[in-house]
Coordinates of N, CA and C in Angstrom, one line a residue:
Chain A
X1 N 0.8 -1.2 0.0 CA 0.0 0.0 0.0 C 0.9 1.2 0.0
X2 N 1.1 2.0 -1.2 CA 1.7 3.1 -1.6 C 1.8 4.3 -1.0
X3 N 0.0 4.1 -0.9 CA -0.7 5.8 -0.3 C -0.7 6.7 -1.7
X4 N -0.1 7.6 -1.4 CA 0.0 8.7 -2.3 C 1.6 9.0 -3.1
X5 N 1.5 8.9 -4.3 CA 2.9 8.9 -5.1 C 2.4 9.9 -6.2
X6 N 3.8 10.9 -6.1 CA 4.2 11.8 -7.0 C 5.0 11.6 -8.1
X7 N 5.4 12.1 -9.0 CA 6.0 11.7 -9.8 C 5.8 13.2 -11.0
X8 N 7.4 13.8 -11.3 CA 8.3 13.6 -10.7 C 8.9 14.1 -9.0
X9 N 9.8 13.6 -8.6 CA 10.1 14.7 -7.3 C 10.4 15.8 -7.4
X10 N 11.4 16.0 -8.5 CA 12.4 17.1 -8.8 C 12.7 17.5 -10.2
X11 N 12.5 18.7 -10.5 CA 12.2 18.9 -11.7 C 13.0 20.9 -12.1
X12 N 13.8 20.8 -12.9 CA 13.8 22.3 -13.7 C 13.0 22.6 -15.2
X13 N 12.6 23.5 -14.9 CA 12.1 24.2 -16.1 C 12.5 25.6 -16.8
X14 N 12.6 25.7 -17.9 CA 12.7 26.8 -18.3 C 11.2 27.7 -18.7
X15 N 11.6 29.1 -18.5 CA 10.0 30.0 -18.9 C 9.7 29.4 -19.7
X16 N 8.4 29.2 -19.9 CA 7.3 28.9 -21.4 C 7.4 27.5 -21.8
X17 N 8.3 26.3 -21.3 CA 8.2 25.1 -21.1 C 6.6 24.8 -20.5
X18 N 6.2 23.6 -20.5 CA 5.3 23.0 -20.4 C 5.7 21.6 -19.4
X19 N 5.0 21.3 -18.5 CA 5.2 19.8 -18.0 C 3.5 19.4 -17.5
X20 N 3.5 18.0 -16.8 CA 2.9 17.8 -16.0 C 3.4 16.9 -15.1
X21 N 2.5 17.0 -13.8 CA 2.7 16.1 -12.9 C 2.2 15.4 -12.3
X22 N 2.0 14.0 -12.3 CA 1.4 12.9 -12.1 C 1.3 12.6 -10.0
X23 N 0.0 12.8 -10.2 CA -0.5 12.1 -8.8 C -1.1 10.5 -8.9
X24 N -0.7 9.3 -8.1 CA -1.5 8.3 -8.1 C -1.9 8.2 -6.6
X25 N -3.2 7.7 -6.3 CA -3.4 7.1 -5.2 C -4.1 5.8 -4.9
X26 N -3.3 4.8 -3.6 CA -4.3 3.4 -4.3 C -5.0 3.1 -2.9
X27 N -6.0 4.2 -2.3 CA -6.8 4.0 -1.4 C -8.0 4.2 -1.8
X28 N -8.2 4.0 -3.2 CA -9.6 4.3 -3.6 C -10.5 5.5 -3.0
X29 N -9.7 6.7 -2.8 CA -10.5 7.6 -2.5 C -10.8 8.5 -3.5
X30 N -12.0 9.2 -2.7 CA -13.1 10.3 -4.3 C -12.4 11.2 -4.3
X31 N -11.9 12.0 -3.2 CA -11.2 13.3 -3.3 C -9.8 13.5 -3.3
X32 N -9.7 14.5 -4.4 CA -7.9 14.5 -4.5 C -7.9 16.1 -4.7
X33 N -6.4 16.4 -4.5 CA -6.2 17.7 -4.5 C -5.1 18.1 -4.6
X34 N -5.1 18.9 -5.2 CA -3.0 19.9 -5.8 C -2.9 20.8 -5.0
X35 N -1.9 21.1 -3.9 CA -1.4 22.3 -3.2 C -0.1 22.3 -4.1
X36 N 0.3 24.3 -3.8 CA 1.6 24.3 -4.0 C 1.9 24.7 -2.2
X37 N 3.0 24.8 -1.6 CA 3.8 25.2 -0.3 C 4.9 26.2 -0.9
X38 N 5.1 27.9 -0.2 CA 5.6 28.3 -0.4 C 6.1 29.0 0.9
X39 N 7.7 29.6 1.0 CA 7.8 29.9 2.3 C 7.0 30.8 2.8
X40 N 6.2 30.9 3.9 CA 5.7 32.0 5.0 C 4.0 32.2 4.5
X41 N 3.8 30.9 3.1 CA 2.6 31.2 2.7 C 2.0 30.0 3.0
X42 N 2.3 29.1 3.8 CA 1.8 28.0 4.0 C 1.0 26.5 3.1
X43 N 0.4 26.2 2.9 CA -0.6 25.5 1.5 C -1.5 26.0 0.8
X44 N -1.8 26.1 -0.2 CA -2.2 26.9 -1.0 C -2.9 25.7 -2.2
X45 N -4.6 25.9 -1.8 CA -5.4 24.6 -2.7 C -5.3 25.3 -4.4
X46 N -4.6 24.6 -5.4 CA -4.4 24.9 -6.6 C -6.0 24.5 -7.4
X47 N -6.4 23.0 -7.2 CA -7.4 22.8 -7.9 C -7.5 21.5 -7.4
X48 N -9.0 21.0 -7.3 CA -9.3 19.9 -6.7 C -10.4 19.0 -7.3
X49 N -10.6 17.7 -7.1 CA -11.7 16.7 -7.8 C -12.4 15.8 -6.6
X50 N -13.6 16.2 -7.0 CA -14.3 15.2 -5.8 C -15.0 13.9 -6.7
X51 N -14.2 13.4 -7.9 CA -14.1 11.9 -8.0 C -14.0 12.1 -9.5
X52 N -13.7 10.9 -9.8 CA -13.8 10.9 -11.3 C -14.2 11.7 -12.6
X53 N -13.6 12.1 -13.2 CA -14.2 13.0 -14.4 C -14.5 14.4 -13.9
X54 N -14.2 14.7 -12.9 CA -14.6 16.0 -12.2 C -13.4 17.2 -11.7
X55 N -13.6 18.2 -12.1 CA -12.3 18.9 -11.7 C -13.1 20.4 -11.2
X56 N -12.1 20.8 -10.3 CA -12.9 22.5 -10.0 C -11.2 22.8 -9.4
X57 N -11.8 24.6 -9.3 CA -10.7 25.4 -9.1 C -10.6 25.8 -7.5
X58 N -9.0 25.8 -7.3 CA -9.2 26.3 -5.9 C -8.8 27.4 -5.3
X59 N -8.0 28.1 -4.6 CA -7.8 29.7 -3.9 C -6.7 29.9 -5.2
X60 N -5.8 29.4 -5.7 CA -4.7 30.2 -6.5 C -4.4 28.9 -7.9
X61 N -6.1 29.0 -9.0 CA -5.9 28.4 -10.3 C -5.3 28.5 -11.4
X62 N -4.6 30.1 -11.4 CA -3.9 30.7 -12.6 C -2.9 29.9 -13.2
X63 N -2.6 29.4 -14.5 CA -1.6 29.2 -15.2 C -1.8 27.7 -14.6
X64 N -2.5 26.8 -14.3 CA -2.5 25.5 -14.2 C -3.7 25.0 -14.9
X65 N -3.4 23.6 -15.3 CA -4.5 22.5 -15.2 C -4.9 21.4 -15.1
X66 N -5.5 20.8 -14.6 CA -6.1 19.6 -14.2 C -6.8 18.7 -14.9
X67 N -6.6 17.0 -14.5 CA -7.4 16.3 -15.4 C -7.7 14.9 -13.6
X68 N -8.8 14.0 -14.0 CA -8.8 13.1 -13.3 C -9.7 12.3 -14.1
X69 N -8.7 11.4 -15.3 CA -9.8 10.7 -16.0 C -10.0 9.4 -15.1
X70 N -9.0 8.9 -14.8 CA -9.3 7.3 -13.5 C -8.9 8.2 -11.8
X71 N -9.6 7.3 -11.6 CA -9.9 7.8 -9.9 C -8.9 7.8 -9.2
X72 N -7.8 6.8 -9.5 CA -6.8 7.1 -9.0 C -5.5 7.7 -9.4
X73 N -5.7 8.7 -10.6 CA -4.9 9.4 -10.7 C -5.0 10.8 -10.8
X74 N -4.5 11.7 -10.5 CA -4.7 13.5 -11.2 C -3.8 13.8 -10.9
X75 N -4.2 14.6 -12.5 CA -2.7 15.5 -13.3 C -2.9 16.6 -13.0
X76 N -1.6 17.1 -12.8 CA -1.4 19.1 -12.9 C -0.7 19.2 -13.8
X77 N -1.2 20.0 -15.0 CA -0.1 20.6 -15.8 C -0.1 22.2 -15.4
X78 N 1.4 22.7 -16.2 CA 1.9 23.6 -16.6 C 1.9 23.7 -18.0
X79 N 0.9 24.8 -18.9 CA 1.1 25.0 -20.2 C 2.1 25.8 -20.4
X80 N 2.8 27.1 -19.5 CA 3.4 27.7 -20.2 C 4.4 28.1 -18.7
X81 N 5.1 27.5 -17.9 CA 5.4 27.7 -16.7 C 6.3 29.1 -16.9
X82 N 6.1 29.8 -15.5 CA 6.6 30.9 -15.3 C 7.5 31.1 -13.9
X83 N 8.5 32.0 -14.0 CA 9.0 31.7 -12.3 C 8.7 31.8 -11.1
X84 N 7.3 32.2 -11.4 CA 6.2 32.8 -9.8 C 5.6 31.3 -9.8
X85 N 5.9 30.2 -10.7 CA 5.2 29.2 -10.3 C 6.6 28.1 -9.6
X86 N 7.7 28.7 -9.6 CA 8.9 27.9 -9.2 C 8.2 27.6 -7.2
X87 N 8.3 26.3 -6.8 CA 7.2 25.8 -5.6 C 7.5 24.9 -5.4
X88 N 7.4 23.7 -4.4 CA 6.9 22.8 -3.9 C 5.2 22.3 -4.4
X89 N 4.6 21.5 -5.1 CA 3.6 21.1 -5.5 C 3.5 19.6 -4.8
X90 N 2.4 19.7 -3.9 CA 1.9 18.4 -3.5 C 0.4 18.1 -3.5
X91 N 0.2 17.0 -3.9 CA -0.9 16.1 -4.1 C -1.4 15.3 -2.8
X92 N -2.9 15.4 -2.3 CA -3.3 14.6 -1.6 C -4.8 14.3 -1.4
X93 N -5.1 13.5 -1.3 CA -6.7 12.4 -1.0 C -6.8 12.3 -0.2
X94 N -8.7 12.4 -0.3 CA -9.2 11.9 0.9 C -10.4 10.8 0.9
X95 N -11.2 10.7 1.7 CA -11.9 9.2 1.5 C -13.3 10.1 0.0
X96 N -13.6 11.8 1.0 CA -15.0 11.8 0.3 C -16.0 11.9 1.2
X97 N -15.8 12.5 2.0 CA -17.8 12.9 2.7 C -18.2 14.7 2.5
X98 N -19.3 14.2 2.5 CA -19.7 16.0 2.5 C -20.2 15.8 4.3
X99 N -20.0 15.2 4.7 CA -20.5 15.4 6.3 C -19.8 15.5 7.2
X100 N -18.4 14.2 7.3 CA -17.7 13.9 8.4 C -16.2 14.6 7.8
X101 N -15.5 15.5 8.7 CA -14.5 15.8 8.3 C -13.4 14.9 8.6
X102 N -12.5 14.8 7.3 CA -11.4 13.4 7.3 C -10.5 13.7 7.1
X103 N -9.4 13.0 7.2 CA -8.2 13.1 7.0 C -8.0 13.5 6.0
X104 N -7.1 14.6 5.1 CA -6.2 14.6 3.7 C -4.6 13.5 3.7
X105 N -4.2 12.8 3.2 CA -3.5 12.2 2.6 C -2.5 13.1 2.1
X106 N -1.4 13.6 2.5 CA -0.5 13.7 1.4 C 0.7 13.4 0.7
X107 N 1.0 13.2 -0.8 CA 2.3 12.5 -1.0 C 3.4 13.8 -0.7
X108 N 4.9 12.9 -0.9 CA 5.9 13.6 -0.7 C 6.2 14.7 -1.3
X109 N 5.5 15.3 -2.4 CA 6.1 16.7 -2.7 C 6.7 16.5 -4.5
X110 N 5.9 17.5 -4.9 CA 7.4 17.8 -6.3 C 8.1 18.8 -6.3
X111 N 9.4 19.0 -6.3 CA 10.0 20.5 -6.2 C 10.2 20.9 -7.7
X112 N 10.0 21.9 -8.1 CA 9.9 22.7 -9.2 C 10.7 23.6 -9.5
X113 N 11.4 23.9 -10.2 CA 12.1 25.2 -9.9 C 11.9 25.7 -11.5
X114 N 11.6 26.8 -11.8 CA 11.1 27.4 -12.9 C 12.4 29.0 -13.3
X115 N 12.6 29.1 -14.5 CA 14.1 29.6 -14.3 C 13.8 30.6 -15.7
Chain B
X1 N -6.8 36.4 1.3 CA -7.3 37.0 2.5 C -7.3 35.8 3.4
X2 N -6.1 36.0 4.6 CA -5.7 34.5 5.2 C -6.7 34.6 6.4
X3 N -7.4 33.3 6.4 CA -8.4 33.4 7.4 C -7.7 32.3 8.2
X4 N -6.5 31.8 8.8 CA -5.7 31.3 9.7 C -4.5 31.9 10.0
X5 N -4.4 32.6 10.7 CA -3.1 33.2 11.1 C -2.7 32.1 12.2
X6 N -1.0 32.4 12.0 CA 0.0 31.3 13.1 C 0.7 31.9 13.8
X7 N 1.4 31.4 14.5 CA 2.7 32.0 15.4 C 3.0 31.3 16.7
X8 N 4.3 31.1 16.2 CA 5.1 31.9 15.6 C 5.8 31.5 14.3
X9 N 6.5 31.9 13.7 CA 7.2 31.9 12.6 C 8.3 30.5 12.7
X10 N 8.8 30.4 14.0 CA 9.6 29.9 13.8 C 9.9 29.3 16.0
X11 N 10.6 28.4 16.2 CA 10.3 28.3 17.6 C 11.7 27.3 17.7
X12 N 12.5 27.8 18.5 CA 13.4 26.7 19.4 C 13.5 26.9 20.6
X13 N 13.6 25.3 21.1 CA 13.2 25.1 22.7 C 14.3 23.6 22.8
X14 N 14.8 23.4 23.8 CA 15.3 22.6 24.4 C 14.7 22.0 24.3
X15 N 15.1 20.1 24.7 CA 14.9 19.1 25.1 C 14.3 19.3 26.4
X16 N 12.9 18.3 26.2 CA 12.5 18.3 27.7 C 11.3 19.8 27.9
X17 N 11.5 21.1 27.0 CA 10.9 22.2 26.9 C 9.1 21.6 26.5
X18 N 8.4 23.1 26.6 CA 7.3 23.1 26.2 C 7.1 24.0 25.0
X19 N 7.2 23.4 23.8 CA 6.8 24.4 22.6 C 5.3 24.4 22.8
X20 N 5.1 25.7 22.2 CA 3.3 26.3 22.6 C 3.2 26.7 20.6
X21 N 2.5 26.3 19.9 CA 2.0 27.0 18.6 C 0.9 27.6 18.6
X22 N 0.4 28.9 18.3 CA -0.6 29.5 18.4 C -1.7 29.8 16.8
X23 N -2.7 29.5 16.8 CA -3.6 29.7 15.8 C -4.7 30.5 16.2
X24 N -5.2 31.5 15.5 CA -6.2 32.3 15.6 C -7.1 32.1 13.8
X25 N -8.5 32.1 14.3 CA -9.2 32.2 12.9 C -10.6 33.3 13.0
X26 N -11.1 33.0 11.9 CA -11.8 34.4 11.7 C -13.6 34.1 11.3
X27 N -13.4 32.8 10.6 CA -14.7 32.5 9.8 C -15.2 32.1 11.5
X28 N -16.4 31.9 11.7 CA -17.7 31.1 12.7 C -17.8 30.2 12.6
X29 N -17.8 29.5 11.1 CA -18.1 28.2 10.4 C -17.5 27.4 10.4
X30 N -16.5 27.6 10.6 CA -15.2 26.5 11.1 C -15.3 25.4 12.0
X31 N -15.5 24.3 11.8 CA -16.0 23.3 12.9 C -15.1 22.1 13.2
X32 N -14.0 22.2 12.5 CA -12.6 21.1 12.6 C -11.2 21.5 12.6
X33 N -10.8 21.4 13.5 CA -9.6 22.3 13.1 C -8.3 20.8 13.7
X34 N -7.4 20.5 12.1 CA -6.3 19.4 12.3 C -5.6 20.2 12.4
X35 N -3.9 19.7 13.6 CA -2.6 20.7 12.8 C -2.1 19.1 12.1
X36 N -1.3 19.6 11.4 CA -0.8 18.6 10.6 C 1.2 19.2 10.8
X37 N 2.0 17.8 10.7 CA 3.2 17.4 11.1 C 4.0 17.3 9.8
X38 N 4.8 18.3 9.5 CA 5.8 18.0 8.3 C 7.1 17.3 8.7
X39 N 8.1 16.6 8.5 CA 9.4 16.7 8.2 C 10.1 17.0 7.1
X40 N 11.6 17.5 6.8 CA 11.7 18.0 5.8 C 12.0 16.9 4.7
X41 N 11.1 17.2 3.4 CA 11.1 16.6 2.5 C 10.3 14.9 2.2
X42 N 9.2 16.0 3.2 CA 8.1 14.8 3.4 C 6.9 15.8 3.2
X43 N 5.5 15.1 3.0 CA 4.7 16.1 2.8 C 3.8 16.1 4.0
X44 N 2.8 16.6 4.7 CA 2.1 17.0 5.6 C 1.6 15.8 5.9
X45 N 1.4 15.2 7.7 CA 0.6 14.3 7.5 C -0.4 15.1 8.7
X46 N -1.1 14.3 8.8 CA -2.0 15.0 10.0 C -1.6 14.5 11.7
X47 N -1.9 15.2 12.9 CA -1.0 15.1 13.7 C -2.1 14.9 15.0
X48 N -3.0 15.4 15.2 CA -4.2 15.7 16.3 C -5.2 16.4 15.6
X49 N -6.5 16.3 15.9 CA -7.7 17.6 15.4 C -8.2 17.4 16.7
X50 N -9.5 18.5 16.8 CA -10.1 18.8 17.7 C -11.6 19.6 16.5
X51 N -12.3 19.2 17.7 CA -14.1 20.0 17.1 C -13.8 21.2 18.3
X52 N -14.7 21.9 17.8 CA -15.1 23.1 18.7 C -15.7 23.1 20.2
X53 N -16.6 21.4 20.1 CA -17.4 21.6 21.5 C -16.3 20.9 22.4
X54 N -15.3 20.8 22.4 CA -14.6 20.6 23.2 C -13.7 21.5 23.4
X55 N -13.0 21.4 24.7 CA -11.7 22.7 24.8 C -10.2 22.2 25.0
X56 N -10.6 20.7 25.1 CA -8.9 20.1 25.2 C -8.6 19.1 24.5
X57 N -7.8 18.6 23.8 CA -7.9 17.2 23.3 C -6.4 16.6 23.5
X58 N -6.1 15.9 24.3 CA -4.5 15.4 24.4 C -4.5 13.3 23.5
X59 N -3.3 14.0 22.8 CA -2.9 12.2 21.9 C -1.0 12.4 22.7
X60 N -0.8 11.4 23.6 CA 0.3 11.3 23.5 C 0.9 12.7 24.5
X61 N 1.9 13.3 23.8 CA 2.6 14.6 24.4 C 1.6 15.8 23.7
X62 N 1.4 15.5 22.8 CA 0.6 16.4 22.0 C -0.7 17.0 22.3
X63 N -1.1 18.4 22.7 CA -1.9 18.7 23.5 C -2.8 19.6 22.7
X64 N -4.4 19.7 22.2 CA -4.6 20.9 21.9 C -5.7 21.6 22.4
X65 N -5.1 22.8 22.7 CA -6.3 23.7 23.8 C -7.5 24.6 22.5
X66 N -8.5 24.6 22.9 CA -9.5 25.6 22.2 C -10.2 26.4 22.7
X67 N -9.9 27.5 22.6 CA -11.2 28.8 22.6 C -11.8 29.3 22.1
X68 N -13.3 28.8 21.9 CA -14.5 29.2 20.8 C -14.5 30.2 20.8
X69 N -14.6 31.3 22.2 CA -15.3 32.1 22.7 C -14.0 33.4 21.7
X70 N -12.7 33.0 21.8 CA -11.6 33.8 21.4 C -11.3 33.2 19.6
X71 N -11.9 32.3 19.4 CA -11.8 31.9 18.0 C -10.3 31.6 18.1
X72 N -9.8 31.0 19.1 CA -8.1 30.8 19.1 C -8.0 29.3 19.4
X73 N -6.9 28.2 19.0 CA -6.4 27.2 19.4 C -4.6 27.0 18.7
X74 N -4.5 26.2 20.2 CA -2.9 26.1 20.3 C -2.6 24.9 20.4
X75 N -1.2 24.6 19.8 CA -0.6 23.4 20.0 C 0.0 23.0 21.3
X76 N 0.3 22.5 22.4 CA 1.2 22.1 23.4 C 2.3 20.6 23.1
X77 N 3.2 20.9 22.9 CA 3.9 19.6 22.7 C 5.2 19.5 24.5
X78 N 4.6 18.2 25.1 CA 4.8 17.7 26.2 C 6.5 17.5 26.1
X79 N 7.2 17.6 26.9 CA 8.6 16.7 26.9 C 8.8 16.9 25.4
X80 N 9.3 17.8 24.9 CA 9.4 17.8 23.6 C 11.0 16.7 23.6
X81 N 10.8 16.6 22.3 CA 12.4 15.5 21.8 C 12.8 16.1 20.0
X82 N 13.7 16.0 20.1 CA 14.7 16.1 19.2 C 14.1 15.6 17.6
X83 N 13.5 14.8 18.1 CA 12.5 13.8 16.7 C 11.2 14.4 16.2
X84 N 11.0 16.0 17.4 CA 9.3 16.5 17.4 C 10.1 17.7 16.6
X85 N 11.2 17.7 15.9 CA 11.6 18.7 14.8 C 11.3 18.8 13.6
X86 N 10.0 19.4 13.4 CA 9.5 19.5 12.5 C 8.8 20.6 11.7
X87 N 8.1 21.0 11.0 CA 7.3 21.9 10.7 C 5.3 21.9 11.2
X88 N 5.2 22.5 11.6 CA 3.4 22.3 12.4 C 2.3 23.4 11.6
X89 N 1.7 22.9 10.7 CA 1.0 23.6 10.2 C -0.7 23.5 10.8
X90 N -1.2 24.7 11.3 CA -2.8 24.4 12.0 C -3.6 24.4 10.9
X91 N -5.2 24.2 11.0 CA -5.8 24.1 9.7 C -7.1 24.5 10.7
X92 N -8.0 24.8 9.4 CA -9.0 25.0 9.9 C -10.8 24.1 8.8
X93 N -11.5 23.7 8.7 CA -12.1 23.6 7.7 C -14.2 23.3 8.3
X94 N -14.8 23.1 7.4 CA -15.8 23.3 7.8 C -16.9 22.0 7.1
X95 N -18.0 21.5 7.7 CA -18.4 20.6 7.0 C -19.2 20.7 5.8
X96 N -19.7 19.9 4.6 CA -20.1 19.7 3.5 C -19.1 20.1 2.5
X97 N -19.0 20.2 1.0 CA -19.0 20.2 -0.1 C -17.2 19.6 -0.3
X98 N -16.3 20.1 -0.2 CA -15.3 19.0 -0.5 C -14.2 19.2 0.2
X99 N -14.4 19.6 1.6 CA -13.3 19.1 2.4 C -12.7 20.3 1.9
X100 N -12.5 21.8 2.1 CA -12.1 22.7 2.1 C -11.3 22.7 3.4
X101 N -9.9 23.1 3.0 CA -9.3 22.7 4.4 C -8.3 24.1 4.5
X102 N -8.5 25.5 5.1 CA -7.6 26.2 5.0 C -6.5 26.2 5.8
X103 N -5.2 26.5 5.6 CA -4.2 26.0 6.7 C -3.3 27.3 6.9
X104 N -3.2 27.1 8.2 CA -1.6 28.4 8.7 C -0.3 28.3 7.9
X105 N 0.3 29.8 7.9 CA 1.5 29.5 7.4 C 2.9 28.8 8.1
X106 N 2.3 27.8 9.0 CA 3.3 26.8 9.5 C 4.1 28.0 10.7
X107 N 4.6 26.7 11.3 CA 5.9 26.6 12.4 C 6.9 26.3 12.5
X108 N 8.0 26.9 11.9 CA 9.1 25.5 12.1 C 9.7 25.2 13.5
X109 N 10.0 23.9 13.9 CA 10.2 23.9 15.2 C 11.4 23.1 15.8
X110 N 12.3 23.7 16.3 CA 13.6 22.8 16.3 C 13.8 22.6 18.0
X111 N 14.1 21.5 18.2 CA 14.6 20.8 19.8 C 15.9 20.5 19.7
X112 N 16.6 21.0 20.4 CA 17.9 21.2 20.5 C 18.3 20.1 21.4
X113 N 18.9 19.3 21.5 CA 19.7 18.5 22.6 C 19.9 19.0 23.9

């Protein structure tokens, strides 16, 4: 049991490059979600899916995008990365209630550095 | 518009000390509040929560006090150790639609030998 895996960890980019970054999770949960972490700004919800085929935006959406075509995976891309997006980006799940508040899940982190 | 403020920024305490982390929030609706435990180059896991209708919740060394009345809760870590060096981010979040979870701008926290 994996939990939550990122892929890649560590990554450079040049301006106007393009990537994505792959989240898997194998606890069968509905909810997933992209933070970036930056110093003194704490987490910061990029964009989130509450299950399959579903995607919404979260406090800081600009210049990203998301996909969650199987449940256990969601992508973040960068179409056109910039150096205000150079971060820490992490991914994490959760089971899925709209009632009972639950744990988030999160994997280890991708470091980004945009140049 | 940060509706979790932290503090302190940053905290070292001895072995054996009592680190105190402080959270203040703003919304009413707030009905769960996790802090969650980083190490470096690991990602957040969660560490203790607490609901509102209570005012104390202790796991272990880890202690957390609440005041509805002051919209404030803090961390207490017991006998701290060298191994409780970590980053402490508080959170705050509210029930229904998808687990909206807003979080402080962390603590980093070092125990010195």
């Amino acid at each position: 049991n994996a939990g939550v895996t990122q892929t890649p960890k560590f990554r450079v980019l040049k301006t106007g490059q393009s990537m994505t970054l792959l989240c898997a999770q194998d606890m069968n949960h509905e909810y997933m979600y992209w933070y970036r972490q930056d110093p003194g700004m704490g987490l910061r919800l990029i964009h989130y899916s509450v299950g399959e085929g579903t995607t919404a935006k979260g406090e800081v959406p600009d210049g990203y995008n998301v996909s969650r075509l199987k449940k256990q995976n969601f992508l973040l891309g960068l179409e056109s990365a910039a150096p205000s997006q150079t971060s820490v980006y992490f991914c994490a799940s959760s089971y899925g209630s709209t009632r009972v508040q639950e744990t988030q899940y999160f994997g280890p982190g991708t470091r980004l550095l945009v140049l | 518009q940060q509706q979790v403020k932290q503090s302190p920024q940053s905290l070292i305490v001895q072995k054996g000390g009592i680190p105190i982390i402080n959270c203040a929030y703003e919304n009413t609706a707030f009905d769960y509040f996790p802090w969650y435990q980083q190490f470096p180059g690991k990602g957040p896991a969660l560490l203790i929560a607490i609901r509102p209708d209570v005012s104390e919740k202790k796991e272990g060394r880890f202690t957390i006090s609440f005041n509805k009345s002051a919209k404030q809760f803090s961390l207490h870590i017991m006998d701290s150790q060298p191994g409780d060096s970590a980053t402490y981010f508080c959170a705050a979040s509210m029930e229904g639609g998808y687990q909206k979870v807003t979080f402080g701008t962390g603590t980093k926290l070092q125990v010195i030998p």
